[in-house]
Short mmCIF file of C-alpha atoms in Angstrom, two decimals:
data_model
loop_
_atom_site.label_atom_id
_atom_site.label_comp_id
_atom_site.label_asym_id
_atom_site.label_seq_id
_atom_site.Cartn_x
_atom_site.Cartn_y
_atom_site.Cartn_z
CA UNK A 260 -78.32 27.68 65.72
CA UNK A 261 -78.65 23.79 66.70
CA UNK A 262 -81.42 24.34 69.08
CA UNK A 263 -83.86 26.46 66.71
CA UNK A 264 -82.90 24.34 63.38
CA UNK A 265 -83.95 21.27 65.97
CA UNK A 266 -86.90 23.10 66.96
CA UNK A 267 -88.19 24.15 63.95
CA UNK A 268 -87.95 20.66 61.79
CA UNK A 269 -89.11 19.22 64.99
CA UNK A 270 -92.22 21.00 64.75
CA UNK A 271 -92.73 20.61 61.25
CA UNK A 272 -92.24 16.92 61.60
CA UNK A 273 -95.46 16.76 64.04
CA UNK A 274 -97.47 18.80 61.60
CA UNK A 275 -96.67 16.37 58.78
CA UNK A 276 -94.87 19.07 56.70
CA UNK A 277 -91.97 19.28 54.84
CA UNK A 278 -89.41 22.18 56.78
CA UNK A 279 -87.65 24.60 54.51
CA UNK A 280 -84.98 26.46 55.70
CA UNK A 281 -83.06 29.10 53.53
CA UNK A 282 -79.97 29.85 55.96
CA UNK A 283 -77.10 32.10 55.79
CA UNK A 284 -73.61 30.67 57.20
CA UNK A 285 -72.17 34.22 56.51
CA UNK A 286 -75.19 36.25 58.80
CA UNK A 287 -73.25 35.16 61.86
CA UNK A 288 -69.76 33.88 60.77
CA UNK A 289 -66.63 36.31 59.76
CA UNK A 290 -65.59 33.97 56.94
CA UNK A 291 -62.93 32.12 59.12
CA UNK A 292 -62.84 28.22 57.80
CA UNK A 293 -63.48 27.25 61.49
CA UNK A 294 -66.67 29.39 61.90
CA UNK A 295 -67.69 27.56 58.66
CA UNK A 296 -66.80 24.62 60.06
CA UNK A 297 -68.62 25.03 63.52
CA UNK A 298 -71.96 26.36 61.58
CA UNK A 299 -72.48 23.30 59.24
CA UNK A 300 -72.04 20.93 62.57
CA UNK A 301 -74.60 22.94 63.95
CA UNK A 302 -77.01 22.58 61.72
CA UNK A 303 -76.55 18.98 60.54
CA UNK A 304 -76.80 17.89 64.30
CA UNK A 305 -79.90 20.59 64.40
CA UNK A 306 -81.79 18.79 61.22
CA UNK A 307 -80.34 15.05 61.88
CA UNK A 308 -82.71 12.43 60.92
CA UNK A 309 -85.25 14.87 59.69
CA UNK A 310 -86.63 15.41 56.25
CA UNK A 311 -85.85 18.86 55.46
CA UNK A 312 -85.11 21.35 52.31
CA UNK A 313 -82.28 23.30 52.86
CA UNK A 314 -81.02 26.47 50.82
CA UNK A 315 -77.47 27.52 50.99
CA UNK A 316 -76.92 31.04 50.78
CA UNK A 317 -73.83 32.34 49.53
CA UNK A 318 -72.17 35.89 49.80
CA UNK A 319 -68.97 37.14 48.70
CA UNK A 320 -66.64 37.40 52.00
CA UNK A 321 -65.34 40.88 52.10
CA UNK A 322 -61.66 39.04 53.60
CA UNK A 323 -59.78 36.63 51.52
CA UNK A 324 -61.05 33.32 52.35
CA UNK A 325 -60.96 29.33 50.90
CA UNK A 326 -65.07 29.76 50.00
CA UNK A 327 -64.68 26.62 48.00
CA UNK A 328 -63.02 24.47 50.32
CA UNK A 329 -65.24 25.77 53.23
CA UNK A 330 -68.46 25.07 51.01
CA UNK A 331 -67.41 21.66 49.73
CA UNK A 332 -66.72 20.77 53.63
CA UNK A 333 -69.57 21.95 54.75
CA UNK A 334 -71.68 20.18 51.81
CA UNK A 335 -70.01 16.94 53.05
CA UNK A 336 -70.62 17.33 56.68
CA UNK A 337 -74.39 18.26 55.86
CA UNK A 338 -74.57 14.94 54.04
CA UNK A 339 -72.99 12.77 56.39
CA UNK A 340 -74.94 14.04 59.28
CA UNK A 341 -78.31 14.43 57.85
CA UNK A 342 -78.82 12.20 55.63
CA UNK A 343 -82.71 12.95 54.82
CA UNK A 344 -81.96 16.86 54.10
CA UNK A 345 -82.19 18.03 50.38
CA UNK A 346 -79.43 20.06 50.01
CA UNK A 347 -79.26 22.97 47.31
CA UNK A 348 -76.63 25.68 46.65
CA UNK A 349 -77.77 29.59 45.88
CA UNK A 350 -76.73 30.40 43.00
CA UNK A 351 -78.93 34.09 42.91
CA UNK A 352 -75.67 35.67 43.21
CA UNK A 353 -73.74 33.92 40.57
CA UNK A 354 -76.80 33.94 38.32
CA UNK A 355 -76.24 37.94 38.49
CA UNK A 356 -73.03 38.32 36.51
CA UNK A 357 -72.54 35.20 34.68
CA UNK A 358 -74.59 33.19 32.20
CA UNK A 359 -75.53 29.33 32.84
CA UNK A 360 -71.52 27.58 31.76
CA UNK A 361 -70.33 30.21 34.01
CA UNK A 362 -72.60 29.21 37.23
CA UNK A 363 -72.46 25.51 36.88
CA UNK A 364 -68.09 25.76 36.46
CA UNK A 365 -68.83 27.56 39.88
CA UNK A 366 -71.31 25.33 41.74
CA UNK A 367 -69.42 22.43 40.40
CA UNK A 368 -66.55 23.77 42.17
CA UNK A 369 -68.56 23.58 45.53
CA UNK A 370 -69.37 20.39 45.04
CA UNK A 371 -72.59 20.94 43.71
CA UNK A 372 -72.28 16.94 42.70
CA UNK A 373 -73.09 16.22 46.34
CA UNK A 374 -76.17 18.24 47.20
CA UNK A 375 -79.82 18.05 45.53
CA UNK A 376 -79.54 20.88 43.19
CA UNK A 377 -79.52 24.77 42.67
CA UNK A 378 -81.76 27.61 43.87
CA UNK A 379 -82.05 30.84 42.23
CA UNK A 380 -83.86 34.04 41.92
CA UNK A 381 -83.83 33.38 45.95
CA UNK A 382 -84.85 37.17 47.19
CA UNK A 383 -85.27 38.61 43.76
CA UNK A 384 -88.36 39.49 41.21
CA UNK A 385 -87.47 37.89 38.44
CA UNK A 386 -90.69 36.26 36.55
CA UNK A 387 -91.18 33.09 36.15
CA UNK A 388 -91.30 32.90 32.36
CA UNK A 389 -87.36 33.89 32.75
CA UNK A 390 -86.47 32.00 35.61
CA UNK A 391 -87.78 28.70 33.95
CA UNK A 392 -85.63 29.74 30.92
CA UNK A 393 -82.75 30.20 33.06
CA UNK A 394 -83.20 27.26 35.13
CA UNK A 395 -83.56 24.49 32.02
CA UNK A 396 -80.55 25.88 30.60
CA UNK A 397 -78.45 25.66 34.04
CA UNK A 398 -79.75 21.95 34.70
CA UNK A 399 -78.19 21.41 30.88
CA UNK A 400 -74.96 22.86 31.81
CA UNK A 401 -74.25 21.27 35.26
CA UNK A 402 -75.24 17.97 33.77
CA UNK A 403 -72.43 18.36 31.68
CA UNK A 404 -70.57 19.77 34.38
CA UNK A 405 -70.84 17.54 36.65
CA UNK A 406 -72.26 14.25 34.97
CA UNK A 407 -75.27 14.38 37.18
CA UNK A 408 -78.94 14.69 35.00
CA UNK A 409 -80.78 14.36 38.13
CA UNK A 410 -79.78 17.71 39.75
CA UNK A 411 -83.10 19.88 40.26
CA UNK A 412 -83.18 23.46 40.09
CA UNK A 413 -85.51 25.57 42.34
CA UNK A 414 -86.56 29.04 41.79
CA UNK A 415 -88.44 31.44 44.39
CA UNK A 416 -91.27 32.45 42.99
CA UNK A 417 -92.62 34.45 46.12
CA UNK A 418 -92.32 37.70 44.53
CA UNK A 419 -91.86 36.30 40.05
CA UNK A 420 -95.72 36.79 39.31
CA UNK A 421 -94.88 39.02 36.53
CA UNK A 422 -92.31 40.68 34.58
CA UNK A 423 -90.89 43.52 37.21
CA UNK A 424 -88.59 46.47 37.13
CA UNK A 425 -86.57 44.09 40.09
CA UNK A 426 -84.82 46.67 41.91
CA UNK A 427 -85.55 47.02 46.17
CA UNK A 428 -89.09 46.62 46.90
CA UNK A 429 -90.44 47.33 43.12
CA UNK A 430 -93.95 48.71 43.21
CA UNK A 431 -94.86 46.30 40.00
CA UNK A 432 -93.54 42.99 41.67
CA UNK A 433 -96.77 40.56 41.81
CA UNK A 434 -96.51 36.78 43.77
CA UNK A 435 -96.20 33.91 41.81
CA UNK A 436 -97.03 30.42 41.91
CA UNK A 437 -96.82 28.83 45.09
CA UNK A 438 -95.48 25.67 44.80
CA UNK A 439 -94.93 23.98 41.52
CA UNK A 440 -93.00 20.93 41.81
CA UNK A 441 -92.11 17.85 39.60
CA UNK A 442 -90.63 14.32 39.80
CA UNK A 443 -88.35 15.53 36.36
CA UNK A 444 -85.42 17.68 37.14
CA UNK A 445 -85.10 19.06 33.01
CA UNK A 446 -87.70 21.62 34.75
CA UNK A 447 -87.82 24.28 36.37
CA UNK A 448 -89.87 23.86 40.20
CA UNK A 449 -90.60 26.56 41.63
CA UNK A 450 -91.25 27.27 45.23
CA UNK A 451 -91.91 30.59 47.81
CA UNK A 452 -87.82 30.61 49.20
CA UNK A 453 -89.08 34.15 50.55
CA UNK A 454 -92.04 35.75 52.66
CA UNK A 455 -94.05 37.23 50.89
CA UNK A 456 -93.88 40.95 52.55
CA UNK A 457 -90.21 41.00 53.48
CA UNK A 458 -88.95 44.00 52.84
CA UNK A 459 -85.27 44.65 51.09
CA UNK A 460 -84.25 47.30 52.85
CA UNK A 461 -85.59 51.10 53.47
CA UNK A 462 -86.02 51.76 49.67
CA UNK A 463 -88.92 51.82 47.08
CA UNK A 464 -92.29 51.19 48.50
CA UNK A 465 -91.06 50.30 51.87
CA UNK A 466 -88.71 53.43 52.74
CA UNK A 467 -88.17 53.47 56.08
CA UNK A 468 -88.07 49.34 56.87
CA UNK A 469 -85.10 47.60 57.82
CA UNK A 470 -83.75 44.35 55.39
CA UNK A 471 -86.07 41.26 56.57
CA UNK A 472 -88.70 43.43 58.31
CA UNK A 473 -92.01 41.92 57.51
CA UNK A 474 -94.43 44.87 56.22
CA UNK A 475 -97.94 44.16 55.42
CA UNK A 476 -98.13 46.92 52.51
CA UNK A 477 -95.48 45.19 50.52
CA UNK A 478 -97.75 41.66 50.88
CA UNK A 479 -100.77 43.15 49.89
CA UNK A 480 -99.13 45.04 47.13
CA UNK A 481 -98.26 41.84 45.82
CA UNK A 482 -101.29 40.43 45.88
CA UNK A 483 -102.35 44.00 43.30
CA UNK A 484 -104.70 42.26 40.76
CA UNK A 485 -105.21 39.15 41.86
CA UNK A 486 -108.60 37.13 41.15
#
């Protein structure tokens, strides 16, 4: 993990650009505090001095394990270690069973005080007349949460175009606005989190793909009706 993460905002940094990097501890940990623990060093020491954006996926650990204490250590470390990296939580999963108090008790639990803010709809079709609904009332709630007004919240907008039946690889799902960014946090930015054309899985348009398999149909599909 250290060598690509150093590779990747390496190359970015010689291109001028700004490296985003949504990453998964749980795709190769088993939930044990010490995997955690060995992951976040990894990919502090991988981003370092760089400038980098960096989504935190979470997932529900199918063995009983201290998520919050893992997360809030990791949070730390990333801090600490790279000091230039913009730091924000997932909260797509959260955001799926429980309205905005709900999420920000959670994320303020994980020390959501400590990173740059909240990404959601990471993955998912949801449009972007909901998701900036959703996302001015969750920056409202953890700034009560957690005292901090400055807290941005980032939606993926890759695949929010327009309203969708959301499911796995929705026929109707249209792309959305590249990048729309602000200096105010009370809105809503929006950025592509996911490739356009990555499938879900081996269901809807894309039946027989595999979960991250890049399939042209699904990107052109997107792209169904646009000037």
């Amino acid at each position: 993990m250290r060598a690509e993460v150093r590779e990747y905002v390496a190359d970015a940094a010689r291109l001028n650009r700004q490296p985003v990097l949504v990453l998964d501890p749980l795709a190769a940990l088993d939930c044990s505090e010490a995997g955690y623990a060995e992951w976040f060093t990894e990919v502090a020491e991988g981003i370092a001095a760089h400038r980098a954006l960096l989504v935190l996926k979470d997932k529900e650990c199918e063995t009983a394990s201290p998520r919050t204490t893992m997360m809030t250590a990791g949070v730390r470390n990333l801090r600490a270690s790279a000091p230039q990296a913009m730091v924000l939580l997932d909260a797509t999963q959260l955001a799926r069973k429980q309205d905005p108090p709900g999420v920000a008790r959670a994320l303020a639990a994980w020390s959501v005080k400590d990173t740059t803010g909240v990404a959601i709809n990471v993955g998912e079709h949801t449009s972007q007349t909901v998701t900036d609904r959703y996302g001015i009332e969750l920056h409202r709630t953890l700034a009560a949460a957690t005292g901090r007004r400055d807290l941005y919240v980032v939606a993926d907008s890759s695949r929010g175009g327009v309203a969708s039946a959301d499911g796995c690889n929705p026929p109707d799902a249209r792309i959305g606005s590249y990048e729309v960014l602000s200096d105010n946090p009370e809105t809503t930015q929006h950025l592509w989190l996911t490739t356009p054309g990555i499938s879900d899985g081996p269901c809807g348009t894309a039946p027989a793909s595999q979960p991250g398999q890049f399939v042209p149909e699904l990107a052109t599909g997107l792209l169904a009706g646009t000037p």
